């Protein structure tokens, strides 16, 4: 039986971050993820490496650490980030609007103290109505003034993938589509961890001296495998995603219950988010509800009246692993994280880490790795805030790459935002396989070479994995155009049988369906007729009598 | 004065117009564009569980067949046995009828034959070995050695510069290019004895009939095309191919959008049609509504659920859809089936759309095609068969009334 120093369960930001940290400190590490890296809460988040503006009022420490860590993230993975300028319009007139504007400005001034030096933010500015409408003509009338601040967006799916990749490059092993089914004590060598390979449907056992449960909202379930407890108050949140940019600046609005929501640019698309509701349903089968969709549209409509006319192609859904507190509104819940040592519950060597935010994942992972390292009396320093993540090791001149491989600069730029300097490694292959320059997904665009790369080097095992790594199939066609060619590449790389290809396509369309059904209306509904015929073609027919 | 205005130029509307014209009625067919017909892969599935003896179904297909034929397109297949046609993945579809170039790929006729599948490098998603593998697995009684794959390298065949099916097929409408490709294919297969040669569905769009016959002549073997992944190439062939037939039969074609009724109590006296030139009224004795579902445009894809032109109520089964959201008619947890795709108009025994009280909207308005309720025409559930048969029925009702 394989024996590890530490097994990290969960391939979200916290699990991959912890695995990376443990591995760089020289611990023998195994990372297991039951679905795919980033497929849980992390990939469904708003993906903002924000400085914790919201917590400034109640919890300055969170704001400060958030800003600090945001600064680190910019250094270790600059290619995965983009700046998101925010616009906070103030409506109304007279004294009330004036006072409110002053208040907000004071608040943002305070935020500048953290965000500007620590996370390379821009100081807030105050715009008069003329300036505001010039910037965003789509805003509703009656604006008194607007304030700006900025945050950073990050490609969260890829952040998880590159953390896992970095862990492996530092000696760890990583398995996706592998679920932890049981934890047993009794062996002298450590904890026996039962694994199930969900693709092959096989089981195995491995040993570990320390097990870290970093399964986000699933952490109570995983802790329960050892009869231990993690108490969360899970909060479901959704986003709507459009087929194009609605605005170039993120716009803040107030929802009917007074919560702040926004429409923000995300890659080629825009996103509206988010909701926050207690959720105790099935974590593995999340769907947005129409009430949640309506809540968001209604809120944004007030500041951006044409919002319903845009084409909302799909939703994303996640559950926040918020720590449990009684008697508070969802939004006021404390975002800090906690590390649970389950030794007093009869599970020595098992730790859970939960809570926190994507923005502070690295810091949380460091704390977790500190605890683990101490167990092994490992004195190595944490390096995750200094060492570049895969893709950030070197600078690349995109113009040179574009000329060298005769690819449009835009394509190269998009590829760079996903893979950083490893773009060279991907494109090198097209020298011996010129046809791999073929664009498989036009929305993004994604080249055949990239699809092959993520299968070979980044553990993509099905179409949804490919979508998470490359954004293939997440644009306006939702896979009608690109799923079949991508499946063909997958089949070629993994030698899939016809039945397996059919199953892969079915599974992908199943996932797309759950994600788009909640916003299926207008042209999406008409397009769905075509998708359904395509499915009919894919399945083939049974012999009819 | 027109006898009938047919609204919608998909499968149902076209067939209804043909039927009416065959009875010497003065017919105008108004369509705002292409619907599902133009996207379907050139095959007709019959509705499941039908007795196949339904006379309107048989008559409608006979009429569809003869109309296509007078435009040069041949529809093959029959009532007693379905065709077995494969796509690139080797999955098998079983439509009853198909355009000749597709129907010639019927696997039931491969027994004891040698078949060459032509691989045009860069055009296929899947290697053709996969198709062969799929065929052998999904269709019994064939041997590996019966099916040979012959390949042309990309630079040998592609003068089109682009590889999507649609682009190549349009390119093939240029007869010189088609001839050149046919010669290359001939060089590939002529040294051996084959009984038929399979090609991807690229044999032209507008000039398919000509291209198909040239290719067969040059290749010197019977050729067939396999089914596309719903790419629209083959659907466009018959959507376009039927236009000259409509003209020949004296059916007036109008590219326009019908927007509103002009009514006089229980009778519809005309409809407003809109073109880039403006609005006008089209008057007639009778009307057929065959505007398709969401894709065609017959049902707007957002609530309130009212048919687009006349505002007729939309039903899901027996239930009135009203103005609840699309979401309330979907099951977001299961990919298939989705009840909303079986929504549509309810009609009386004379195919007239009903209002909420259950009486006909107008005494002289009939409906047909996928716009009707209780049939989900997505997938391989017999969409074309239903559309054609209901178009026929609606026309018959009008003829009965006129007589
Ligand atoms: C709508 C929404 C918006 C958000 N926006 C932001 C934001 O803008 N900025 C920000 O900083 N934070 C944001 N957050 C919070 C942030 O996303 C989460 O705090 C963070 O992603 C949690 O990461 P995690 O690694 O702990 O959990 P997850 O990402 O959920 O990872 C847990 C993983 O464990 C796996 N797993 C579960 N059970 C097992 C098992 N038995 N065996 C193996 N693997 C298992 C799961 O498949 C999953 O991938 C948002 C959250 C939501 C829901
Ligand atoms: C991708 C795909 C694959 C398919 N595969 C198969 C298959 O393999 N086998 C099978 O049997 N069936 C198949 N079908 C189903 C079949 O094509 C449809 O059931 C059939 O075409 C429906 O015919 P229809 O006339 O009702 O509607 P449509 O063909 O959609 O025609 C509607 C017409 O109405 C017009 N229209 C709409 N509104 C107006 C207006 N206001 N004014 C004027 N004109 C208007 C539209 O422009 C269009 O011309 C497939 C469909 C698709 C989309």
CSV table of C-alpha atoms in Angstrom, one decimal, chain A residues 240-249 263-272 307 311-314:
chain,number,residue,atom,x,y,z
A,240,UNK,CA,-25.8,34.5,-14.8
A,241,UNK,CA,-23.4,34.5,-17.7
A,242,UNK,CA,-24.0,36.3,-21.0
A,243,UNK,CA,-22.7,35.6,-24.5
A,244,UNK,CA,-20.9,38.9,-24.7
A,245,UNK,CA,-19.7,41.9,-22.7
A,246,UNK,CA,-22.6,43.9,-21.3
A,247,UNK,CA,-20.4,46.6,-19.8
A,248,UNK,CA,-16.7,47.1,-19.6
A,249,UNK,CA,-16.8,48.2,-16.1
A,263,UNK,CA,-22.7,42.9,-13.3
A,264,UNK,CA,-19.1,42.5,-14.2
A,265,UNK,CA,-16.9,41.7,-17.2
A,266,UNK,CA,-15.6,38.2,-17.3
A,267,UNK,CA,-13.4,37.2,-20.3
A,268,UNK,CA,-15.4,37.7,-23.4
A,269,UNK,CA,-18.6,37.6,-21.3
A,270,UNK,CA,-20.3,39.4,-18.5
A,271,UNK,CA,-21.5,37.9,-15.3
A,272,UNK,CA,-24.2,38.9,-12.8
A,307,UNK,CA,-30.2,44.0,-18.8
A,311,UNK,CA,-28.6,36.8,-24.0
A,312,UNK,CA,-27.9,34.9,-20.8
A,313,UNK,CA,-26.5,31.7,-21.9
A,314,UNK,CA,-26.0,29.8,-18.6
